[in-house]
PDB file of C-alpha atoms in Angstrom:
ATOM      1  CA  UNK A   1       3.042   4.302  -1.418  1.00  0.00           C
ATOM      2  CA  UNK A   2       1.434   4.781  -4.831  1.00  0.00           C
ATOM      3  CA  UNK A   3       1.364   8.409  -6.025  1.00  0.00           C
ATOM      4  CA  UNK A   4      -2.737   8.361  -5.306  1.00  0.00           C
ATOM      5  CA  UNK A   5      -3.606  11.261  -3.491  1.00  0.00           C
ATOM      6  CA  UNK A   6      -6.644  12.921  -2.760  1.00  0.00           C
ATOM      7  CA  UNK A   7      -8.857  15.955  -1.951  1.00  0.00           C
ATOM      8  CA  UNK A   8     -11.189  16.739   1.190  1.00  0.00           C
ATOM      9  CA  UNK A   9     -13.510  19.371   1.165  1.00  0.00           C
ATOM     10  CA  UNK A  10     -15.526  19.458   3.957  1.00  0.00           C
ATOM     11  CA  UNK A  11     -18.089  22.385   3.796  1.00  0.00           C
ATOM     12  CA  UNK A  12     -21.617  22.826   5.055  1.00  0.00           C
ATOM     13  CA  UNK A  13     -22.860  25.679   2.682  1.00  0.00           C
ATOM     14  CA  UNK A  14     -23.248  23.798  -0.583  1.00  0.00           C
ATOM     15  CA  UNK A  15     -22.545  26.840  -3.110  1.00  0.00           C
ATOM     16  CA  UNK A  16     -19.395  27.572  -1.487  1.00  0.00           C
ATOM     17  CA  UNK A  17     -18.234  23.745  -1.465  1.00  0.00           C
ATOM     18  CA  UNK A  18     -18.790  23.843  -5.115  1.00  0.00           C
ATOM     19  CA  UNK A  19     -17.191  27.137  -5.885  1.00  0.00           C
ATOM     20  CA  UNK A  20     -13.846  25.928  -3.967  1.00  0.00           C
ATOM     21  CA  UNK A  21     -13.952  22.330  -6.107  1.00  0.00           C
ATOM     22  CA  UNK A  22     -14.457  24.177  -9.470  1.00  0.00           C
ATOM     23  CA  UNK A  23     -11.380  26.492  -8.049  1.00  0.00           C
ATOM     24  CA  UNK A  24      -9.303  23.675  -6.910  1.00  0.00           C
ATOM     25  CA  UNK A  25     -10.459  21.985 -10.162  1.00  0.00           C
ATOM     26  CA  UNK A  26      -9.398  24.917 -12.621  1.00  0.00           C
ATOM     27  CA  UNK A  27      -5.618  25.482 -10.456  1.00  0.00           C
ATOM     28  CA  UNK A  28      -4.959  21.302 -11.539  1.00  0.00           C
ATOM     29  CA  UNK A  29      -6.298  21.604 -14.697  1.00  0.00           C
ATOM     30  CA  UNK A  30      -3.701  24.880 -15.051  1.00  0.00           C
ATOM     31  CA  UNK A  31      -0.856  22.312 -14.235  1.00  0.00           C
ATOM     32  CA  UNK A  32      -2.032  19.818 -16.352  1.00  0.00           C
ATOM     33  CA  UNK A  33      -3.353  17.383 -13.857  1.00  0.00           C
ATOM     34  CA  UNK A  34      -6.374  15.628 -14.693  1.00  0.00           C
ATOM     35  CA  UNK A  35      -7.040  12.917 -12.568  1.00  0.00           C
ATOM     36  CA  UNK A  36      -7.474  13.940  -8.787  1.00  0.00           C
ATOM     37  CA  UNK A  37     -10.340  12.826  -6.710  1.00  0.00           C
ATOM     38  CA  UNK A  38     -12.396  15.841  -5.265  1.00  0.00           C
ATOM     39  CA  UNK A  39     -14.715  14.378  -2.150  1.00  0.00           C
ATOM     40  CA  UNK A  40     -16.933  16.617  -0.602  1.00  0.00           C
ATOM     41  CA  UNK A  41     -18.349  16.595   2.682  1.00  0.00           C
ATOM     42  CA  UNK A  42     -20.813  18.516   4.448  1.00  0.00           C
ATOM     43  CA  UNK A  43     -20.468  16.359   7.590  1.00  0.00           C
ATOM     44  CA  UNK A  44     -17.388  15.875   9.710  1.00  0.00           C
ATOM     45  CA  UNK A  45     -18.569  12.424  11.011  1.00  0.00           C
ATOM     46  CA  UNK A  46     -19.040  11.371   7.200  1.00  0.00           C
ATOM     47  CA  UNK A  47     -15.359  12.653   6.399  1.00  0.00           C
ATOM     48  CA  UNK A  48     -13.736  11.085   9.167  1.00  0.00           C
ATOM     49  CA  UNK A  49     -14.961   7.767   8.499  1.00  0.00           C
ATOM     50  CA  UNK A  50     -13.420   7.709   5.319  1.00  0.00           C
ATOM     51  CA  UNK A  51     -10.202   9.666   6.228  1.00  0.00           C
ATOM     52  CA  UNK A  52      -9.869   7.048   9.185  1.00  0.00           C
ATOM     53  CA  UNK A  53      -9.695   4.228   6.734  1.00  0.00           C
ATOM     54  CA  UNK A  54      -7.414   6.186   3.995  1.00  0.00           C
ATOM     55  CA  UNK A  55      -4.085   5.314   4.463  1.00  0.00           C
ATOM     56  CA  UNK A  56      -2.768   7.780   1.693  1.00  0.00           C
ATOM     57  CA  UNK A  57      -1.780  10.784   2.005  1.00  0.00           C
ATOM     58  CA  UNK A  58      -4.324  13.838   0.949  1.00  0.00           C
ATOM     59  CA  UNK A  59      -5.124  17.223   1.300  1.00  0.00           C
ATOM     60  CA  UNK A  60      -8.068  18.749   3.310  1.00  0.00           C
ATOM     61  CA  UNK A  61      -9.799  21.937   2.903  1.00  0.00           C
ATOM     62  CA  UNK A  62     -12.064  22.285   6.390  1.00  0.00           C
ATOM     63  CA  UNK A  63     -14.190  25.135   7.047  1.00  0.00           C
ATOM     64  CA  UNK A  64     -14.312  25.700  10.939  1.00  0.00           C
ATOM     65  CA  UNK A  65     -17.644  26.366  11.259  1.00  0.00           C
ATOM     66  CA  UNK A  66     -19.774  23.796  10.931  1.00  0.00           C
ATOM     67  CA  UNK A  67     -23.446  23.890  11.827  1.00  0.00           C
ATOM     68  CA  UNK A  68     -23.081  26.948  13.937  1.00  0.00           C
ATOM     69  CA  UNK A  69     -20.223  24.715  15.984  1.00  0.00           C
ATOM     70  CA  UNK A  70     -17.535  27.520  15.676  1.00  0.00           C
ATOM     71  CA  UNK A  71     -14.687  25.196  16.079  1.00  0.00           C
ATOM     72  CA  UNK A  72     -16.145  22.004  14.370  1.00  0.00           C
ATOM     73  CA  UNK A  73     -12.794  22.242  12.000  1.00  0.00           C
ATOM     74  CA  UNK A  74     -10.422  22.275  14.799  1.00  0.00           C
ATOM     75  CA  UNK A  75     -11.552  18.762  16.147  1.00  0.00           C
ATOM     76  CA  UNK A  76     -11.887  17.235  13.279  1.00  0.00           C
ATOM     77  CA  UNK A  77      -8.333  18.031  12.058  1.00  0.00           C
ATOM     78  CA  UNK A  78      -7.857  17.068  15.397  1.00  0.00           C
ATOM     79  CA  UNK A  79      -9.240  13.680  14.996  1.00  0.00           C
ATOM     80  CA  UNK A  80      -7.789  13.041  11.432  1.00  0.00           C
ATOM     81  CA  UNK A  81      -4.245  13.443  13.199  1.00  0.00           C
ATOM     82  CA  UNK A  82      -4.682  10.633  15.491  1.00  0.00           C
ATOM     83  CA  UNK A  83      -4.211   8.303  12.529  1.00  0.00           C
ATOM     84  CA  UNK A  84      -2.746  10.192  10.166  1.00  0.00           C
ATOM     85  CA  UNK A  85       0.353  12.624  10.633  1.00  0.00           C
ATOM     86  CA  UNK A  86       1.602  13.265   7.301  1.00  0.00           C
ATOM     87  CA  UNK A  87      -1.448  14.604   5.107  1.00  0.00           C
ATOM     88  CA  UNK A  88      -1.917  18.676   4.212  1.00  0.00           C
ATOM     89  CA  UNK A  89      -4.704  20.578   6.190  1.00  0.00           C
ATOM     90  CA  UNK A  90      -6.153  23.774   4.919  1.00  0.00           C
ATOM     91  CA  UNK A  91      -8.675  26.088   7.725  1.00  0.00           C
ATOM     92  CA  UNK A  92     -10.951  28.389   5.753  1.00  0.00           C
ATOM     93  CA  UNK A  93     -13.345  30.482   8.060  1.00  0.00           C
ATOM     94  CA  UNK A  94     -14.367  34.157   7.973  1.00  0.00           C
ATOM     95  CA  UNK A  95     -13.239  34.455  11.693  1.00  0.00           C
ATOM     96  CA  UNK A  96     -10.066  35.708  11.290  1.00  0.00           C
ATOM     97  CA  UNK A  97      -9.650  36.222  15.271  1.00  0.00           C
ATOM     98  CA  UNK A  98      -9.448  32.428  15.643  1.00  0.00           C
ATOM     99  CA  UNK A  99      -6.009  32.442  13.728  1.00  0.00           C
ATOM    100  CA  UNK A 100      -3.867  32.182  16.810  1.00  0.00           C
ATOM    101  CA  UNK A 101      -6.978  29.369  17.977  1.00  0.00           C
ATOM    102  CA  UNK A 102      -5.413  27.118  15.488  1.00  0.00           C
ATOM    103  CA  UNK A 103      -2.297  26.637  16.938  1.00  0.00           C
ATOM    104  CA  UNK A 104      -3.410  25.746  20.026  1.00  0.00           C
ATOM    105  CA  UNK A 105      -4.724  22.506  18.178  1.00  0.00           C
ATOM    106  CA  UNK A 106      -1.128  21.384  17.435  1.00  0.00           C
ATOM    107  CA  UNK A 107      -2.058  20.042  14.334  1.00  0.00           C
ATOM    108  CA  UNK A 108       0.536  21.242  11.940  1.00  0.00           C
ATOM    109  CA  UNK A 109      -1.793  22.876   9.632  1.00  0.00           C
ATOM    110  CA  UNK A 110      -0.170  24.224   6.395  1.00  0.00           C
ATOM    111  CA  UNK A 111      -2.197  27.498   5.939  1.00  0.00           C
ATOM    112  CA  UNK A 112      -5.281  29.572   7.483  1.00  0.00           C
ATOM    113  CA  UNK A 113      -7.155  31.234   4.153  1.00  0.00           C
ATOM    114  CA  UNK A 114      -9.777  33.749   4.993  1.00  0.00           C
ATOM    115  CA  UNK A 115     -12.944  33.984   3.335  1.00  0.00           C
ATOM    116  CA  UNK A 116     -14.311  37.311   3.119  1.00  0.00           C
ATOM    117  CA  UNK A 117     -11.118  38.498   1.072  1.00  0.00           C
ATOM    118  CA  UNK A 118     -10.695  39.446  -2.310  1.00  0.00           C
ATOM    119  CA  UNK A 119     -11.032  36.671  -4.950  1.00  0.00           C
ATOM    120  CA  UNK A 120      -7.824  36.789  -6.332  1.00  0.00           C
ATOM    121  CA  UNK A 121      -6.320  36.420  -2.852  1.00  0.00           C
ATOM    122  CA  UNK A 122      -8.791  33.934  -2.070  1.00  0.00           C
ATOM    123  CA  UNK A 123      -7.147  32.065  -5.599  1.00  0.00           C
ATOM    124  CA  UNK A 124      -3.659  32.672  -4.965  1.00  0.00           C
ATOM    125  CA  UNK A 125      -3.622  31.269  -1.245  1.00  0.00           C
ATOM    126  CA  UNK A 126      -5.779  28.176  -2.218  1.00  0.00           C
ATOM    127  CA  UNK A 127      -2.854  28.086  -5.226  1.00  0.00           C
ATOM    128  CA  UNK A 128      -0.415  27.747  -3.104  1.00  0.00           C
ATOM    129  CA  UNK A 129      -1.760  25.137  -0.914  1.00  0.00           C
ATOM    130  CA  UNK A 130      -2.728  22.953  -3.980  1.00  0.00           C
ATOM    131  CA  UNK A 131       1.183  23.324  -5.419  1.00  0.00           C
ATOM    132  CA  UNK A 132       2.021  22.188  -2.302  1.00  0.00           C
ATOM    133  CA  UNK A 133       0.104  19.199  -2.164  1.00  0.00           C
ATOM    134  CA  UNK A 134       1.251  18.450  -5.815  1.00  0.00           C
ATOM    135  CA  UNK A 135       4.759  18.778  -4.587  1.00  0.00           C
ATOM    136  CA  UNK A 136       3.725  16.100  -1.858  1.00  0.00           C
ATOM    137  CA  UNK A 137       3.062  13.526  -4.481  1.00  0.00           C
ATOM    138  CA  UNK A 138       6.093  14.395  -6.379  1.00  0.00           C
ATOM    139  CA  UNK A 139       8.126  13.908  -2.709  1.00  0.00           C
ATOM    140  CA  UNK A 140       6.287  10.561  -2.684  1.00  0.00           C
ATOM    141  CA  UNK A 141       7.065   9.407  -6.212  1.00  0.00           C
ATOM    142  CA  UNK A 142      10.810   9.658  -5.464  1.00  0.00           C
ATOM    143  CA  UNK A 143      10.410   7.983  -1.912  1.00  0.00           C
ATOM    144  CA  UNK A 144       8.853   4.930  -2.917  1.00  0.00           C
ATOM    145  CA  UNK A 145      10.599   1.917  -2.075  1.00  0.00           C
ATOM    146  CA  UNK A 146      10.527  -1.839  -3.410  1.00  0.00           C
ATOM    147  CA  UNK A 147      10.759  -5.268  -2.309  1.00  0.00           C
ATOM    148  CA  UNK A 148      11.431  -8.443  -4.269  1.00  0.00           C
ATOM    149  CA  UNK A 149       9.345 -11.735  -3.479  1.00  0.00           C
ATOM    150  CA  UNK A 150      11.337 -14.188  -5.135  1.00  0.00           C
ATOM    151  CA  UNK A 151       9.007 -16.923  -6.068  1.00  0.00           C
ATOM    152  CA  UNK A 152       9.903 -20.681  -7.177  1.00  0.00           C
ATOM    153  CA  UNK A 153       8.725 -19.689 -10.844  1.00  0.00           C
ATOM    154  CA  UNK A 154       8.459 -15.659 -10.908  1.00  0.00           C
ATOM    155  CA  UNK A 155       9.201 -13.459  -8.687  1.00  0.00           C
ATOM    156  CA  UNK A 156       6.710 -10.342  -7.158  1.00  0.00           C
ATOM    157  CA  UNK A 157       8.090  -6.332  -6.896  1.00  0.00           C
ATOM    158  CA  UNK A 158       6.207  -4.123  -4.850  1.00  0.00           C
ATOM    159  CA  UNK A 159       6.271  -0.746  -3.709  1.00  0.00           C
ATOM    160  CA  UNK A 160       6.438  -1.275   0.572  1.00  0.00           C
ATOM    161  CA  UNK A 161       4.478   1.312   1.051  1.00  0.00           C
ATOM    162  CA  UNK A 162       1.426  -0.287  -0.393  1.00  0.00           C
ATOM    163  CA  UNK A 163       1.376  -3.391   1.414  1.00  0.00           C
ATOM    164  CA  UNK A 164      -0.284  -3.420   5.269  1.00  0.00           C
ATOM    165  CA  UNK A 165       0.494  -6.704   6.225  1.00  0.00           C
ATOM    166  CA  UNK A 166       1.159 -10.440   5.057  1.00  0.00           C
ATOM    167  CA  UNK A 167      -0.835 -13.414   6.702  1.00  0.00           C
ATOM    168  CA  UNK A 168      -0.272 -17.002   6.345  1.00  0.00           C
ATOM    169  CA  UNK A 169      -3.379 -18.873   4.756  1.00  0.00           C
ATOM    170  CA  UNK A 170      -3.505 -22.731   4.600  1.00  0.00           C
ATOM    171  CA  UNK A 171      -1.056 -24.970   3.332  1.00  0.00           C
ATOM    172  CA  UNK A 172       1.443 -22.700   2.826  1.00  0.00           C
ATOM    173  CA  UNK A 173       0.273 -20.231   0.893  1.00  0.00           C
ATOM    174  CA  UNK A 174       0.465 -16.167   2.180  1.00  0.00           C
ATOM    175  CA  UNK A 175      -1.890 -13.642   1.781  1.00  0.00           C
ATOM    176  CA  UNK A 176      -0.359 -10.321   0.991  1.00  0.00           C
ATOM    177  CA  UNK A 177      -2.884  -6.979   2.087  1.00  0.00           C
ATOM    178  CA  UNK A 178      -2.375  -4.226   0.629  1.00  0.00           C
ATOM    179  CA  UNK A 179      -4.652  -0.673  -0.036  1.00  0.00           C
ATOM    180  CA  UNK A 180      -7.338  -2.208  -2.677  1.00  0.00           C
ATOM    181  CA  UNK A 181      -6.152  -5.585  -3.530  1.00  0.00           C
ATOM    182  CA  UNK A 182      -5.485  -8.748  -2.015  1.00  0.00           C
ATOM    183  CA  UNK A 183      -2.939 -11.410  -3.350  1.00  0.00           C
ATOM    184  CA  UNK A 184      -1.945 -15.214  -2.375  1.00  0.00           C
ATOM    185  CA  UNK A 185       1.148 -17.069  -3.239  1.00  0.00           C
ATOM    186  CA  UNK A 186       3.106 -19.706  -2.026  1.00  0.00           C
ATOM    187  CA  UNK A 187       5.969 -18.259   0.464  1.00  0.00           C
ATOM    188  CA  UNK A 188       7.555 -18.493   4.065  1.00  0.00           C
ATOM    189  CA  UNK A 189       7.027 -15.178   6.823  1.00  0.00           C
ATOM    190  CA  UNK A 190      10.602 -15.908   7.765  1.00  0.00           C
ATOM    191  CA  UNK A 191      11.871 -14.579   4.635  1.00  0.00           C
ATOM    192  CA  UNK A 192       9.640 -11.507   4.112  1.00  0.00           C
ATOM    193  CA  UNK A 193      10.270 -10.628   7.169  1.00  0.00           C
ATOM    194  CA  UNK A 194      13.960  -9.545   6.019  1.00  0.00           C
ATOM    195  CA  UNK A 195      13.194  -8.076   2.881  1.00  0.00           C
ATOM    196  CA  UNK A 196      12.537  -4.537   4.920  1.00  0.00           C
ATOM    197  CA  UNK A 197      12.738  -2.711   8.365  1.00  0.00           C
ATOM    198  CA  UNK A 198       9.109  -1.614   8.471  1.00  0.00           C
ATOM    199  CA  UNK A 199       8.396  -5.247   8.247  1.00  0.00           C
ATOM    200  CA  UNK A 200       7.920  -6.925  11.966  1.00  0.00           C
ATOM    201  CA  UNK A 201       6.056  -9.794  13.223  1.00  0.00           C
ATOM    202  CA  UNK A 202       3.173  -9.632  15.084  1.00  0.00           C
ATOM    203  CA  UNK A 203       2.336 -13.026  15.512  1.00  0.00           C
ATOM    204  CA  UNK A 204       3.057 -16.472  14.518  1.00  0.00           C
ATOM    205  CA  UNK A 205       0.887 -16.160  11.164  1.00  0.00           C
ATOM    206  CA  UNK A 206       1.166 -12.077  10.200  1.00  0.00           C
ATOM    207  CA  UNK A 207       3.801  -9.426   9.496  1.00  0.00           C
ATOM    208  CA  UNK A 208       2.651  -6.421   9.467  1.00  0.00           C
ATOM    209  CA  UNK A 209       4.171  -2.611   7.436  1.00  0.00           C
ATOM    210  CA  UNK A 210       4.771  -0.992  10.812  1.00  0.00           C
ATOM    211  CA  UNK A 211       3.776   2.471   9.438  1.00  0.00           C
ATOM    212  CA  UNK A 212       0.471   1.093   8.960  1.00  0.00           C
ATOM    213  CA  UNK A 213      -0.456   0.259  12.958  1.00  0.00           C
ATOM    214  CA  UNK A 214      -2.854   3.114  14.259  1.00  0.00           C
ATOM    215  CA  UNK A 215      -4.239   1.402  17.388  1.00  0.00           C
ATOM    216  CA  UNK A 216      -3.053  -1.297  20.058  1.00  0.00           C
ATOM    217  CA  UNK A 217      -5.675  -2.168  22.400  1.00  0.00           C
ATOM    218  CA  UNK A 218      -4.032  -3.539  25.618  1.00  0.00           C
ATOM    219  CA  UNK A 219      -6.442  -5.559  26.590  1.00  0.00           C
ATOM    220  CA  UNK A 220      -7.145  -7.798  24.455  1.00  0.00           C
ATOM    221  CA  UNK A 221      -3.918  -7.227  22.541  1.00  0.00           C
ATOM    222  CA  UNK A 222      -5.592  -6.518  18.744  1.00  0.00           C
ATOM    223  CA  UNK A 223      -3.779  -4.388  16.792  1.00  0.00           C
ATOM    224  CA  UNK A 224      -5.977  -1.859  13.933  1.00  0.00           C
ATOM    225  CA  UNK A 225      -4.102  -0.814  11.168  1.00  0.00           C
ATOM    226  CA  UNK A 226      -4.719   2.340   9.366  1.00  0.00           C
ATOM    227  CA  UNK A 227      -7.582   0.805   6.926  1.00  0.00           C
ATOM    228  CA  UNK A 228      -9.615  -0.551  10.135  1.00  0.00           C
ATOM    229  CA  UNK A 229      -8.460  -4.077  10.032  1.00  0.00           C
ATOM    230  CA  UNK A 230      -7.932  -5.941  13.477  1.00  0.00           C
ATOM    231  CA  UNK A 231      -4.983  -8.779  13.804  1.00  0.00           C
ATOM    232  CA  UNK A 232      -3.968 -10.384  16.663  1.00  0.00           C
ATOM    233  CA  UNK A 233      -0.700  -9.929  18.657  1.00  0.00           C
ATOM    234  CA  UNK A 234       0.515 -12.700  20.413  1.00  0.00           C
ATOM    235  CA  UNK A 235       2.361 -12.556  23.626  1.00  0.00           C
ATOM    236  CA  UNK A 236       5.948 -13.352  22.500  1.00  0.00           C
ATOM    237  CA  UNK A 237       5.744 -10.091  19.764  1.00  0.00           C
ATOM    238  CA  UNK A 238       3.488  -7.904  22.189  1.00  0.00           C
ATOM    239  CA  UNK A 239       6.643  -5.681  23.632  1.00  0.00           C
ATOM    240  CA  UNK A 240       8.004  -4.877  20.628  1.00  0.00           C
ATOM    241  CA  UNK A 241       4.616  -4.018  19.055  1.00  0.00           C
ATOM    242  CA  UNK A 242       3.992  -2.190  22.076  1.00  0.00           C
ATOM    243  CA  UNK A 243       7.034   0.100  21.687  1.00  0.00           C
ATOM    244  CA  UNK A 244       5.675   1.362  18.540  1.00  0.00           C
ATOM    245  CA  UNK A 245       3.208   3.181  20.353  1.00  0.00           C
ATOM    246  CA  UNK A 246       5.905   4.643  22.972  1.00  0.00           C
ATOM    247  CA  UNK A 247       7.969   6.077  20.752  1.00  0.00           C
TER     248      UNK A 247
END
């Protein structure tokens, strides 16, 4: 996976959206890091729809009330988990009695900052939770893993947790999908296949980065992978692929 990470704010009261990006802004800059992506979000649908197609891993800051919907922050961390089980999330709310409420979402959150606190403690918990997101990348940095495409005249190294899937195109040439780019050269599945365990078939034509499938509909057997993209499973790969989901 490449070390790209980002930030999710989601926060209905403007001034206090900006006041936590210029703090989360001013804790990277302290550390030297200049080059995050702060989104904010004032709508959960809005967030979602992007966090549903970001296959990365990020950090999200969600206040739980949204739009007088006391819990709004709850289901949407909720809903980010069904598709993603690795990213940071970060409650903020003045209602401290929903604490224990939190847990009973079983969503692995990393922290529960209060509010109406002082500043400084309101810095020095939001501190913590950024350090540990910039620890996250640094975990990720040292995880990455490559493949070799040996080609006839070069060959192609990439990091497999980049790639979603390969397809075959026509005459003989394979498209390799990966987060923000799309390249074609001439190869065979048969031998990517073996270049790595997260690798499987899916069909005749496409191999997809296992870690990448979100969603197998079982009835007519289409397969969405993390960024939203549909391929087909065929019959003869359709237990296997299944057994992702059963595990």
């Amino acid at each position: 996976m490449s070390e790209q990470m980002a930030i999710y704010i989601l926060e209905d009261q403007i001034i206090q959206a900006k006041a936590l990006e210029a703090l989360v802004t001013n804790i990277l800059h302290s550390r030297n890091i200049y080059n995050e992506t702060i989104h904010l979000f004032s709508r959960s649908d809005e967030l979602l729809q992007v966090a549903h197609q970001d296959a990365q891993l990020n950090i999200f800051f969600l206040d739980i009330q949204m739009n007088n919907h006391i819990q709004a922050g709850f289901e949407v961390a909720k809903e980010i988990r069904k598709t993603d089980s690795e990213s940071l999330i970060v409650f903020i709310s003045t209602h401290t009695e929903l604490v224990l409420t939190s847990y009973k979402y079983m969503v692995s959150a990393l922290q529960f900052i209060q509010k109406n606190v002082d500043f400084l403690d309101f810095q020095k918990e939001v501190e913590t939770c950024v350090d540990a997101y910039i620890q996250q990348k640094e975990n990720i940095k040292t995880k990455s893993e490559y493949i070799i495409i040996n080609l006839k005249a070069s060959s192609i190294k990439m990091d497999i947790n980049d790639i979603y899937f390969f397809q075959t195109e026509y005459d003989h040439r394979v498209s390799m999908v990966g987060k923000n780019f799309k390249r074609e050269f001439y190869g065979t599945l048969s031998k990517i296949e073996q270049l790595h365990p997260d690798l499987i078939r899916v069909h005749q034509s496409i191999i997809i980065n296992k870690k990448y499938a979100s969603k197998l509909n079982y009835k007519t057997h289409l397969l969405t992978m993390r960024d939203g993209t549909e391929v087909p499973v065929s019959r003869r790969y359709y237990t296997q692929v299944k057994a992702l989901f059963l595990t």
